[in-house]
PDB file of C-alpha atoms in Angstrom:
ATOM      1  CA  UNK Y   1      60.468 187.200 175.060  1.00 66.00           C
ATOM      2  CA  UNK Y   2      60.728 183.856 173.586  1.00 76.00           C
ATOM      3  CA  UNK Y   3      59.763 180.208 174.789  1.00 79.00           C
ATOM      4  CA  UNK Y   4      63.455 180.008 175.080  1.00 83.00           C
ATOM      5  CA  UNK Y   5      63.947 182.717 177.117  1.00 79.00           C
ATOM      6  CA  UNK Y   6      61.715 182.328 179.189  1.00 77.00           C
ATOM      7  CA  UNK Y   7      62.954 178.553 180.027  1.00 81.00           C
ATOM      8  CA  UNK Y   8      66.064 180.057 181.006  1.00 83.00           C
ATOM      9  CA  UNK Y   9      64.977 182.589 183.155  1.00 78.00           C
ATOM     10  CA  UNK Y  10      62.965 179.900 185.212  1.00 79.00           C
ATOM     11  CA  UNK Y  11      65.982 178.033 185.539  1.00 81.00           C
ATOM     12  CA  UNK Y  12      68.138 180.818 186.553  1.00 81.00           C
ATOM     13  CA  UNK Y  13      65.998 182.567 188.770  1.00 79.00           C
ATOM     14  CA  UNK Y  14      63.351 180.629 189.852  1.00 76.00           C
ATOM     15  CA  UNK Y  15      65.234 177.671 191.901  1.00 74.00           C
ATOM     16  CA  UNK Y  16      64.476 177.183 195.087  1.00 74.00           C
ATOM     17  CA  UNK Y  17      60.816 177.998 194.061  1.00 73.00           C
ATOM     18  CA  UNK Y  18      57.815 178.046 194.289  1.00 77.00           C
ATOM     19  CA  UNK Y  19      58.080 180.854 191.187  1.00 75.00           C
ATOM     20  CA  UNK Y  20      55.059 182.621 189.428  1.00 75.00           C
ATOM     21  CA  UNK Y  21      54.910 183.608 186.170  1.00 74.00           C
ATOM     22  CA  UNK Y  22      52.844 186.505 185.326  1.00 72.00           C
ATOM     23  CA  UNK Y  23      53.289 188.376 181.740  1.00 67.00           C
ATOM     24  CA  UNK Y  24      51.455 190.497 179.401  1.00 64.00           C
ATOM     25  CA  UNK Y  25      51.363 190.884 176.020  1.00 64.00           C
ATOM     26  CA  UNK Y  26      51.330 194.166 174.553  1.00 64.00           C
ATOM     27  CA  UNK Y  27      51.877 195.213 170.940  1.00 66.00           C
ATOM     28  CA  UNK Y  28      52.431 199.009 170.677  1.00 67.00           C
ATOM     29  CA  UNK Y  29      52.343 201.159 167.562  1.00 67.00           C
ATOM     30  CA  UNK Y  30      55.662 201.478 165.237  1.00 71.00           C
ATOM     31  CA  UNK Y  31      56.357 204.975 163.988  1.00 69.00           C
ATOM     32  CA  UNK Y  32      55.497 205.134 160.274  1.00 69.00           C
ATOM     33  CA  UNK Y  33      56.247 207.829 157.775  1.00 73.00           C
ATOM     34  CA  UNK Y  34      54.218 209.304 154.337  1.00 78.00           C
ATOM     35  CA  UNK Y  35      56.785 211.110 152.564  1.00 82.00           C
ATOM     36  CA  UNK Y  36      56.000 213.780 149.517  1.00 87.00           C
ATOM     37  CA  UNK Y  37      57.845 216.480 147.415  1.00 87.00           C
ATOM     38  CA  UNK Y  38      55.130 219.215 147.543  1.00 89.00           C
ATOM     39  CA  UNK Y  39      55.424 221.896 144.494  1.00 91.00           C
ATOM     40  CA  UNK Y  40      53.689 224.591 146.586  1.00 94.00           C
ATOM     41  CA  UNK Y  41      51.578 224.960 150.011  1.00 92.00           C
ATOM     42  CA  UNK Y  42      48.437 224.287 148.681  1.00 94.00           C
ATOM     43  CA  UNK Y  43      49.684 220.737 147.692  1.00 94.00           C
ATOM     44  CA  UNK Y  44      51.317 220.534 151.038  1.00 92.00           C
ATOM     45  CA  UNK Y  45      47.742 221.288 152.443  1.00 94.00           C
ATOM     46  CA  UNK Y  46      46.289 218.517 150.734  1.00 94.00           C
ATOM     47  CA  UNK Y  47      48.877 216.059 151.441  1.00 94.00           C
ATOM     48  CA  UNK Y  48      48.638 216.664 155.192  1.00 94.00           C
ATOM     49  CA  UNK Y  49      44.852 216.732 155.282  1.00 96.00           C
ATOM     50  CA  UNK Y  50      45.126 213.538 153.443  1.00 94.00           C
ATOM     51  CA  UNK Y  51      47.320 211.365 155.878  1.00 93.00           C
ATOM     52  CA  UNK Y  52      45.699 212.908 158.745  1.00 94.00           C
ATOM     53  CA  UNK Y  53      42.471 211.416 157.548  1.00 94.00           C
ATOM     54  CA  UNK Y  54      43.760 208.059 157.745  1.00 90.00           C
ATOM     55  CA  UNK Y  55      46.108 208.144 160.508  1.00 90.00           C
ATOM     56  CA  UNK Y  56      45.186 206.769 164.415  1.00 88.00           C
ATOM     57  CA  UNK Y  57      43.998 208.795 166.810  1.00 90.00           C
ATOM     58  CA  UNK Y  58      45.883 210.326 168.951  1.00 92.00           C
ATOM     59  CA  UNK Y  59      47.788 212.210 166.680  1.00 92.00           C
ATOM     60  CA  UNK Y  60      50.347 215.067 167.925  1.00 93.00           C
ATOM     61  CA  UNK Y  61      51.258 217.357 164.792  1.00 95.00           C
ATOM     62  CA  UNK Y  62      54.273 219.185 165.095  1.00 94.00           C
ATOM     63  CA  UNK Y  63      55.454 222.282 163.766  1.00 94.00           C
ATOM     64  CA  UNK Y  64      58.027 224.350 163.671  1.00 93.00           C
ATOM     65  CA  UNK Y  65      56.664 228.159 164.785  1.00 95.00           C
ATOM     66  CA  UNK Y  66      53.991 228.996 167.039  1.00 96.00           C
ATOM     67  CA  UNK Y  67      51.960 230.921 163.850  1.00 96.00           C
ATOM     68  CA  UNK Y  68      51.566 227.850 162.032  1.00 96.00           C
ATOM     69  CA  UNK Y  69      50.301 226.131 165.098  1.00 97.00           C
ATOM     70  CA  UNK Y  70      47.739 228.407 165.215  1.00 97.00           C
ATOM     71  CA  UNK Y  71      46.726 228.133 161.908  1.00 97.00           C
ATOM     72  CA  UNK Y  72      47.151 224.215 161.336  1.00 97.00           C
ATOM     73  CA  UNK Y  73      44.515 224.018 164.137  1.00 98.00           C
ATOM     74  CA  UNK Y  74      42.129 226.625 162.492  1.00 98.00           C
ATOM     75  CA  UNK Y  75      42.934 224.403 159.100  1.00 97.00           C
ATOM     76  CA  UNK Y  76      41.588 221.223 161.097  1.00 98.00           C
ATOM     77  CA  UNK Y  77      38.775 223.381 162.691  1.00 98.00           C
ATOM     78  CA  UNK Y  78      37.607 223.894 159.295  1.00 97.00           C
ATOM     79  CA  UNK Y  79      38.035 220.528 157.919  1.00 97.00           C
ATOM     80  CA  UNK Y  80      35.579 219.083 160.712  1.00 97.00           C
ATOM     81  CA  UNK Y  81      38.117 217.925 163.314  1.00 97.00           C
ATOM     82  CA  UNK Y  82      36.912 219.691 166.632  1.00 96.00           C
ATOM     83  CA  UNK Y  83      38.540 217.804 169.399  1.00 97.00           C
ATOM     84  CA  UNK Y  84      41.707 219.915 168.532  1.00 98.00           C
ATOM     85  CA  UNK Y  85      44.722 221.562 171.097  1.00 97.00           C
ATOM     86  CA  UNK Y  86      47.516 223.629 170.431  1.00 97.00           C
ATOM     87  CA  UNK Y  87      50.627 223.827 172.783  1.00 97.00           C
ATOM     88  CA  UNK Y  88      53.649 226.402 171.984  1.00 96.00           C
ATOM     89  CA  UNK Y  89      55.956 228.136 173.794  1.00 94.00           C
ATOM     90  CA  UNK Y  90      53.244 230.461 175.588  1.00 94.00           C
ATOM     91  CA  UNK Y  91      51.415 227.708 176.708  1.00 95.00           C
ATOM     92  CA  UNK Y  92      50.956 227.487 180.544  1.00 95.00           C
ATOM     93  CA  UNK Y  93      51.965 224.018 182.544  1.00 94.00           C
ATOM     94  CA  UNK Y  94      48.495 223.718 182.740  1.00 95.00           C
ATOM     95  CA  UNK Y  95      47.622 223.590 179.306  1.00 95.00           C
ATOM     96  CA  UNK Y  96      50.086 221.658 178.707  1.00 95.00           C
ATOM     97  CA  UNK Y  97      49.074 219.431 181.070  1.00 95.00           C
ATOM     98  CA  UNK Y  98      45.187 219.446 179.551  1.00 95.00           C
ATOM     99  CA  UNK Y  99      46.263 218.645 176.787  1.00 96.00           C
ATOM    100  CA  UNK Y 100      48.619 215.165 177.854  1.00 94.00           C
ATOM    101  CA  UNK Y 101      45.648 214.646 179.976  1.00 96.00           C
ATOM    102  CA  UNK Y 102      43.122 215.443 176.975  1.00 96.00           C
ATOM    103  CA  UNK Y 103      44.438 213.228 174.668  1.00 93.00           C
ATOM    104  CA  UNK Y 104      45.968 209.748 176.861  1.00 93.00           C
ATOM    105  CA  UNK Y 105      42.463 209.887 179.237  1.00 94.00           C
ATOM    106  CA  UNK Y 106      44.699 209.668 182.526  1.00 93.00           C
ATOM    107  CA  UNK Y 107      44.533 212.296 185.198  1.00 93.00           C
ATOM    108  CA  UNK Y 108      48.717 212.829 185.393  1.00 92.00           C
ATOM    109  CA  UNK Y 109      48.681 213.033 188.919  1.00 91.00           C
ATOM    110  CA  UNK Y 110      46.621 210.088 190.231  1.00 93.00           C
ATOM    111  CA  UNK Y 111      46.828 207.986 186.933  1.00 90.00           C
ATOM    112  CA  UNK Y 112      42.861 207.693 187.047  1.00 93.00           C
ATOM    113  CA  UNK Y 113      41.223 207.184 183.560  1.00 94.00           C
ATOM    114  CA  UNK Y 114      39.609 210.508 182.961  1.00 94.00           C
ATOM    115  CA  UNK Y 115      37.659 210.903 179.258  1.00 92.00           C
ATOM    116  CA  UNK Y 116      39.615 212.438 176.064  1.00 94.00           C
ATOM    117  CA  UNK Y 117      39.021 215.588 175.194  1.00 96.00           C
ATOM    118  CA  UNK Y 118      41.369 215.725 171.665  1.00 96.00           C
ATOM    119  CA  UNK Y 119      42.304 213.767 169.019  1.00 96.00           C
ATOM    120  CA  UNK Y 120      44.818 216.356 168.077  1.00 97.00           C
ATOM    121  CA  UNK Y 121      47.395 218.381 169.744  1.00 97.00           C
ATOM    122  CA  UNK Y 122      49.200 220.851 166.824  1.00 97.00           C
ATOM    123  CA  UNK Y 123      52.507 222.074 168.824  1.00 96.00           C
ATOM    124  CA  UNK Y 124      55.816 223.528 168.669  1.00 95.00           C
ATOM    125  CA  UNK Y 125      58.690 221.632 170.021  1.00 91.00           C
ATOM    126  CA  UNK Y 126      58.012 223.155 173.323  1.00 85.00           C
ATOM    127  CA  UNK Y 127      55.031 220.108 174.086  1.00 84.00           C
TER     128      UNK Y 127
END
């Protein structure tokens, strides 16, 4: 909101004060994208291992069948990344819910901050 906004909005709303004004600031994360024409799935391997070395934590990886869920996670397993989750299909609410929980730190019922337990969830379209 700008200076000018904000100017009005005191004007429109806040007469007959008295009037408070109480904001935050918060800057949240834009969506970015790596994009790469892979020859074959070793290269697409790479690539992937690649960005997810430099991208923020947490980091949801989706794919599209439950298999390659399974295996993306061994992948990362492999390469050293052991705060990993997987969520398909045959996941229960519960894991599901481990896993929200797992990787935001928040208890989904009471809010509370709870520690992280991944830096990764691989899943289908059903997380």
């Amino acid at each position: 909101m700008t200076e000018e906004v904000l100017e009005a909005l005191v004007v429109v709303v806040g007469r007959p004060g008295p009037l408070e004004v109480v904001s935050s600031v918060s800057l949240r994360c834009e969506a970015s994208y790596r994009l790469k024409r892979c020859n074959d799935e070793d290269g697409r391997e790479q690539f992937l291992l690649e960005s997810i070395r430099h991208l923020p934590r947490p980091l949801l990886l989706y794919t599209t069948r439950v298999d390659h869920a399974y295996q993306w996670a061994d992948v990362l397993r492999s390469n050293g990344y052991r705060r990993v989750a997987v969520v398909t299909g045959a996941s229960t609410t519960g894991d599901r819910q481990r896993a929200i929980e797992g990787l935001t730190g928040r208890n989904m019922i009471s809010g509370a901050r709870i520690g992280t337990a991944f830096d990764i969830v691989v899943a289908t379209s059903a997380f």
